[in-house]
């Protein structure tokens, strides 16, 4: 068996896809260009009234209104949490808890005001912090950097405060530490990513907040509380814990106001909102609708609050705070000042003149930024820039003329007020249109890279299809189709590297990899074309197509058209946002349709009836074979599993009136103790049932008879893993109810039990890698010779001579024939479990992975995992029975319908384990299964969350080789080979046919080619789905729903492809490791 060439070829194909994904991503998901320029006090941006007079000390661009400011960020403070409705008699847990804000607004209307604070998507915390400090718009791809926070290089509010000598003190979320290193006068950082911890950050802030305020050693104080956000992630907003946390925030604000001086501005803001499930990251109304509260002990507003709170974009906070504190507005700001905060105590005209001045500064700053940005980037449309320039120039000219008339006293107050209001409106129009232009244009695409990436992926799909057809046809396949293309790619990469050396330009590794991938693809197709005459001659020696009957040709065509038609329909659906949104229902429908079409095709081919003559009797129906009824039962069970899997769904914001499945929430969220206990017992029973079913299957095929370490681990390690998971579920579901020292023990157990599972699973996988043989050999040989038989079940005193392995000794057939004739029992080696040794290793690996992945999900999703394993089992049996009934003459080739149905099941269970291709649906809790405190590195939480998200991709990709192995394990003879009469010689012939997986070792070349062909087919189907998402994102990049639907789908599909391809390589590598161990076992057997 050629092991390394197969793995190298598949790894090379994966590299081709990865290069295409990387190239397309670099052209599609780009961050905007960040300007290095910074604002300063010396910039000539002063408006006419102030440009001829000296500003007060400590002021830049505008007179300073407040020397001190306190910014309290309550993470995920949705507007509904801050609004107070006194008419509501029975408020929800998150309603009417911040009563102190309502008290200030009603008792001091000119001192306090509540706003709707509109966040720009994505609504992840780090991106919102960037928006709140730079006044600019983070782009879509930045959401991924929540795992890898990096310092903000762009001009920002904190940098301006530090640059102008202001003392900034921070306490709270440690995300700020990575974003603003060395910008704080004093800081108190607390770990932020553990969403199960509701109190550490908040209690740490409260410990330092009031002493710091009283000390006066600060100019700006920022406190970022996380308890509300973490409570939403853990329990959701509609939970008593949320009421407790909001009440704590209310008391904190009440005490804080008592400690503030008259010269201090208080800002209380939410960085984003949250959905009904407590998640965020997307752009639904509840995620972008946060709250902003402004208060000062001196009057702030010239009038009282409006009837309905005003909606303010979050970027507007940056220029407002900057000018109120007397520092320059950050250079890249596109926000608009909140002019009502600059009204002062004068009359309406003086207030309007003051507002016009700050609008003038704000407009000049935005105009300067747009001019600078347009010089280094071409993504802002020239026509719109020209229109904005005209708006700005006309407004500035009108402002100058109006000020001249005011100084000349040529305007009466009513006319002056009207002119001032109109001019304010023109400045507002300019600033809002400028922001809209930037918002629309900062999806800066690189069409050439997008086209290149799309072409690479499409060529890789074509290569997979062609190579899967060539794998069994060419003797020199590996040399011609792997060695030469690799040489082409290496040569191109070296040439590009030398060119960069001589030109002394920066080396773009992504471009070099893409060009190398393209060159290797050209090399493959070139050598494929060179082999075309040989294939033509080999095809010419076969019967012409015309000699084949029309019905046979239709059958052959339909055999490929049905599964490919389903695949093409799924790919075409990627271009519809409605289908992508509803894919959780589309994927199960396509799977059920494909299986139903398979049964229909078998019936159309006449495989579901027997010809006239002796008929089998089964359940009173004489026209159906026993295998047909098995097939129909398997199909019915599969359809039931598909239907039941729909109960474990997550909702998207685009689907109205959708309620997420109750099974997604952890048991700790249940308030009914009896229901919690019943669900717990059910989950543990299902977990134990899975372990028992796997052990029963292994025992049935004789793989649990030896005393090897792996077999002992399956016997005793599996129950121990189940026990640890059950204990973890028990302590995790009751952690909130424990008190005192018991609470400390629970905290230890919540960490210890997952680590026990991690350790046991790692030991099991290590044993599987070191010695994957689960075979028990009973040796009663004589020196004259011996034969080896793979036996099933528990060893007995008589050797079972089924499933003879002919490649041990050449005289095996003679020995077996002599036994049948003499009726005597010659000494043999009975190898129990040898006929299923490959599948047993995969089943053990999948079970261990299943345990780990169930641990990372909520307890009640163990029901979904049980359905996953049951559905996979049904698919394998349907595939096996269908091949047996169809009389498939190619046992080493897995048909397309099996591969496509396998991948459709993987997609189906992506949704049925509570996931959606949107960021709010990510299960962040998985990052802290087994970890009580924050992680020291971002790699481990990324791996845990990724494993949780792509659990179905992992399991189905690792288990993909079972599609090849399962028919050999079941050994279903085809209908054409059934004989009504069985003479001894015929019985011997039939016995020789039942060799299970050892038949694969009769033809090592065919075995390796079959694995390669299966891997290529799997990558082809994955690649076609990826290609559809790539094309949809590229063609519809200006579509209204591109960032809401198509871009997240592309990202999740790309990550799913990477995970699936790596796990596919691991699964095939495990099969080859078993094959290597089997060869060693045979060698040692011969030496005895």
Short mmCIF file of C-alpha atoms in Angstrom, two decimals, residues 534-727:
data_model
loop_
_atom_site.label_atom_id
_atom_site.label_comp_id
_atom_site.label_asym_id
_atom_site.label_seq_id
_atom_site.Cartn_x
_atom_site.Cartn_y
_atom_site.Cartn_z
CA UNK A 534 -3.00 6.57 -23.73
CA UNK A 535 -6.46 6.89 -22.21
CA UNK A 536 -7.99 7.22 -25.65
CA UNK A 537 -6.36 3.94 -26.74
CA UNK A 538 -7.52 2.18 -23.57
CA UNK A 539 -11.04 3.48 -24.09
CA UNK A 540 -10.92 2.40 -27.72
CA UNK A 541 -10.33 -1.18 -26.67
CA UNK A 542 -13.63 -1.19 -24.77
CA UNK A 543 -17.03 -1.80 -26.37
CA UNK A 544 -18.38 1.30 -28.08
CA UNK A 545 -21.08 3.29 -26.34
CA UNK A 546 -23.54 2.48 -29.12
CA UNK A 547 -23.38 -1.20 -28.24
CA UNK A 548 -24.73 -0.44 -24.79
CA UNK A 549 -28.49 -0.39 -24.50
CA UNK A 550 -30.37 2.86 -24.04
CA UNK A 551 -31.72 1.72 -20.67
CA UNK A 552 -28.24 0.88 -19.41
CA UNK A 553 -26.94 4.25 -20.54
CA UNK A 554 -29.82 6.03 -18.80
CA UNK A 555 -29.13 4.09 -15.63
CA UNK A 556 -25.46 5.02 -15.70
CA UNK A 557 -26.30 8.66 -16.37
CA UNK A 558 -28.95 8.82 -13.65
CA UNK A 559 -26.55 7.21 -11.20
CA UNK A 560 -24.41 10.34 -11.47
CA UNK A 561 -27.13 12.89 -12.31
CA UNK A 562 -29.20 12.42 -9.14
CA UNK A 563 -26.44 13.12 -6.57
CA UNK A 564 -24.78 15.77 -8.74
CA UNK A 565 -28.14 17.45 -9.28
CA UNK A 566 -28.66 17.64 -5.51
CA UNK A 567 -25.15 19.06 -5.12
CA UNK A 568 -25.67 21.67 -7.85
CA UNK A 569 -28.99 22.70 -6.31
CA UNK A 570 -27.29 23.20 -2.96
CA UNK A 571 -24.53 25.22 -4.60
CA UNK A 572 -27.03 27.33 -6.53
CA UNK A 573 -28.93 28.07 -3.31
CA UNK A 574 -25.83 29.87 -1.99
CA UNK A 575 -26.67 32.77 -4.32
CA UNK A 576 -29.98 33.42 -2.55
CA UNK A 577 -29.94 35.16 0.80
CA UNK A 578 -33.29 33.55 1.61
CA UNK A 579 -31.90 30.06 1.06
CA UNK A 580 -28.78 30.82 3.10
CA UNK A 581 -30.95 32.10 5.94
CA UNK A 582 -33.14 28.99 5.72
CA UNK A 583 -30.28 26.52 5.15
CA UNK A 584 -31.00 24.82 8.47
CA UNK A 585 -34.13 23.44 6.77
CA UNK A 586 -32.70 23.14 3.25
CA UNK A 587 -29.84 20.77 4.14
CA UNK A 588 -32.08 18.12 5.84
CA UNK A 589 -34.53 18.35 2.95
CA UNK A 590 -31.78 17.73 0.38
CA UNK A 591 -30.44 14.79 2.39
CA UNK A 592 -33.88 13.19 2.66
CA UNK A 593 -34.46 13.84 -1.06
CA UNK A 594 -31.18 12.21 -2.06
CA UNK A 595 -31.86 9.07 -0.01
CA UNK A 596 -35.40 8.87 -1.36
CA UNK A 597 -34.14 9.25 -4.94
CA UNK A 598 -31.65 6.45 -4.29
CA UNK A 599 -34.48 4.10 -3.32
CA UNK A 600 -36.45 5.25 -6.36
CA UNK A 601 -33.52 4.57 -8.66
CA UNK A 602 -33.08 1.07 -7.23
CA UNK A 603 -36.76 0.42 -7.87
CA UNK A 604 -36.49 1.83 -11.41
CA UNK A 605 -33.52 -0.46 -12.05
CA UNK A 606 -35.57 -3.44 -10.92
CA UNK A 607 -33.41 -4.10 -7.88
CA UNK A 608 -36.28 -4.06 -5.40
CA UNK A 609 -38.07 -7.08 -6.92
CA UNK A 610 -36.93 -10.59 -7.71
CA UNK A 611 -37.57 -12.23 -11.09
CA UNK A 612 -40.20 -14.92 -11.53
CA UNK A 613 -39.27 -18.15 -9.81
CA UNK A 614 -38.59 -19.17 -6.22
CA UNK A 615 -39.32 -16.23 -4.00
CA UNK A 616 -38.26 -15.35 -0.50
CA UNK A 617 -40.95 -15.02 2.15
CA UNK A 618 -40.63 -12.15 4.60
CA UNK A 619 -43.49 -10.65 6.58
CA UNK A 620 -45.95 -12.12 4.09
CA UNK A 621 -44.58 -10.22 1.09
CA UNK A 622 -43.04 -12.57 -1.42
CA UNK A 623 -41.69 -10.05 -3.92
CA UNK A 624 -39.14 -8.37 -1.66
CA UNK A 625 -35.89 -9.65 -0.33
CA UNK A 626 -34.90 -9.46 3.25
CA UNK A 627 -32.20 -6.93 2.33
CA UNK A 628 -34.83 -4.69 0.74
CA UNK A 629 -36.78 -4.52 3.95
CA UNK A 630 -33.60 -3.81 5.85
CA UNK A 631 -32.88 -1.00 3.40
CA UNK A 632 -36.36 0.46 3.76
CA UNK A 633 -36.16 0.26 7.56
CA UNK A 634 -32.82 2.04 7.51
CA UNK A 635 -34.24 4.74 5.23
CA UNK A 636 -37.27 5.20 7.48
CA UNK A 637 -35.04 5.48 10.56
CA UNK A 638 -32.85 8.00 8.77
CA UNK A 639 -35.84 10.15 7.87
CA UNK A 640 -37.00 10.07 11.49
CA UNK A 641 -33.53 11.19 12.63
CA UNK A 642 -33.57 13.99 10.08
CA UNK A 643 -36.93 15.14 11.36
CA UNK A 644 -35.94 14.96 15.03
CA UNK A 645 -32.71 16.87 14.44
CA UNK A 646 -34.80 19.93 13.57
CA UNK A 647 -35.69 20.36 17.26
CA UNK A 648 -32.13 21.52 18.05
CA UNK A 649 -32.16 24.74 16.07
CA UNK A 650 -30.71 28.18 16.61
CA UNK A 651 -32.59 31.23 15.31
CA UNK A 652 -31.45 33.97 12.98
CA UNK A 653 -32.62 37.53 13.29
CA UNK A 654 -33.93 37.39 9.69
CA UNK A 655 -36.49 34.69 10.58
CA UNK A 656 -39.48 36.35 12.30
CA UNK A 657 -41.31 34.68 15.17
CA UNK A 658 -38.53 32.12 15.58
CA UNK A 659 -37.78 30.87 19.07
CA UNK A 660 -34.44 29.10 19.65
CA UNK A 661 -34.57 25.52 20.83
CA UNK A 662 -34.84 25.00 24.57
CA UNK A 663 -32.18 22.30 24.26
CA UNK A 664 -29.51 24.90 23.50
CA UNK A 665 -29.53 26.41 26.98
CA UNK A 666 -27.56 24.67 29.76
CA UNK A 667 -29.29 22.83 32.56
CA UNK A 668 -28.23 25.57 34.96
CA UNK A 669 -30.70 27.92 33.27
CA UNK A 670 -33.66 25.71 34.23
CA UNK A 671 -35.55 26.99 37.26
CA UNK A 672 -37.66 23.87 37.69
CA UNK A 673 -35.56 21.46 39.74
CA UNK A 674 -37.57 18.43 38.72
CA UNK A 675 -37.24 19.20 35.02
CA UNK A 676 -33.52 19.80 35.51
CA UNK A 677 -33.09 16.41 37.18
CA UNK A 678 -35.11 14.58 34.53
CA UNK A 679 -33.12 16.14 31.70
CA UNK A 680 -29.89 15.35 33.50
CA UNK A 681 -30.79 11.69 33.90
CA UNK A 682 -31.85 11.52 30.25
CA UNK A 683 -28.58 13.07 29.05
CA UNK A 684 -26.47 10.73 31.18
CA UNK A 685 -28.49 7.75 29.99
CA UNK A 686 -27.94 8.72 26.37
CA UNK A 687 -24.23 9.22 26.99
CA UNK A 688 -23.95 5.80 28.63
CA UNK A 689 -26.05 4.30 25.84
CA UNK A 690 -23.62 5.59 23.22
CA UNK A 691 -20.66 4.07 25.06
CA UNK A 692 -22.53 0.77 25.48
CA UNK A 693 -23.52 0.67 21.79
CA UNK A 694 -19.93 1.21 20.67
CA UNK A 695 -18.61 -1.47 23.01
CA UNK A 696 -21.33 -3.89 21.85
CA UNK A 697 -20.40 -3.31 18.22
CA UNK A 698 -16.73 -3.88 18.94
CA UNK A 699 -17.55 -7.03 20.95
CA UNK A 700 -19.78 -8.34 18.17
CA UNK A 701 -16.93 -8.17 15.68
CA UNK A 702 -14.38 -9.61 18.09
CA UNK A 703 -12.40 -6.43 18.73
CA UNK A 704 -12.65 -6.56 22.54
CA UNK A 705 -11.03 -9.95 23.16
CA UNK A 706 -7.35 -9.09 23.52
CA UNK A 707 -5.56 -7.64 26.52
CA UNK A 708 -3.79 -4.87 24.62
CA UNK A 709 -3.77 -1.41 26.25
CA UNK A 710 -6.19 0.04 23.69
CA UNK A 711 -8.73 -2.74 24.26
CA UNK A 712 -8.41 -2.36 28.02
CA UNK A 713 -8.96 1.37 27.62
CA UNK A 714 -12.16 0.77 25.63
CA UNK A 715 -13.38 -1.63 28.31
CA UNK A 716 -12.62 0.57 31.31
CA UNK A 717 -11.71 4.00 29.96
CA UNK A 718 -14.99 4.59 28.14
CA UNK A 719 -17.13 4.14 31.30
CA UNK A 720 -14.71 6.36 33.20
CA UNK A 721 -15.01 9.11 30.57
CA UNK A 722 -18.80 8.85 30.74
CA UNK A 723 -18.64 9.10 34.54
CA UNK A 724 -16.44 12.23 34.41
CA UNK A 725 -18.72 13.95 31.90
CA UNK A 726 -21.77 13.07 33.98
CA UNK A 727 -20.11 14.48 37.11
#
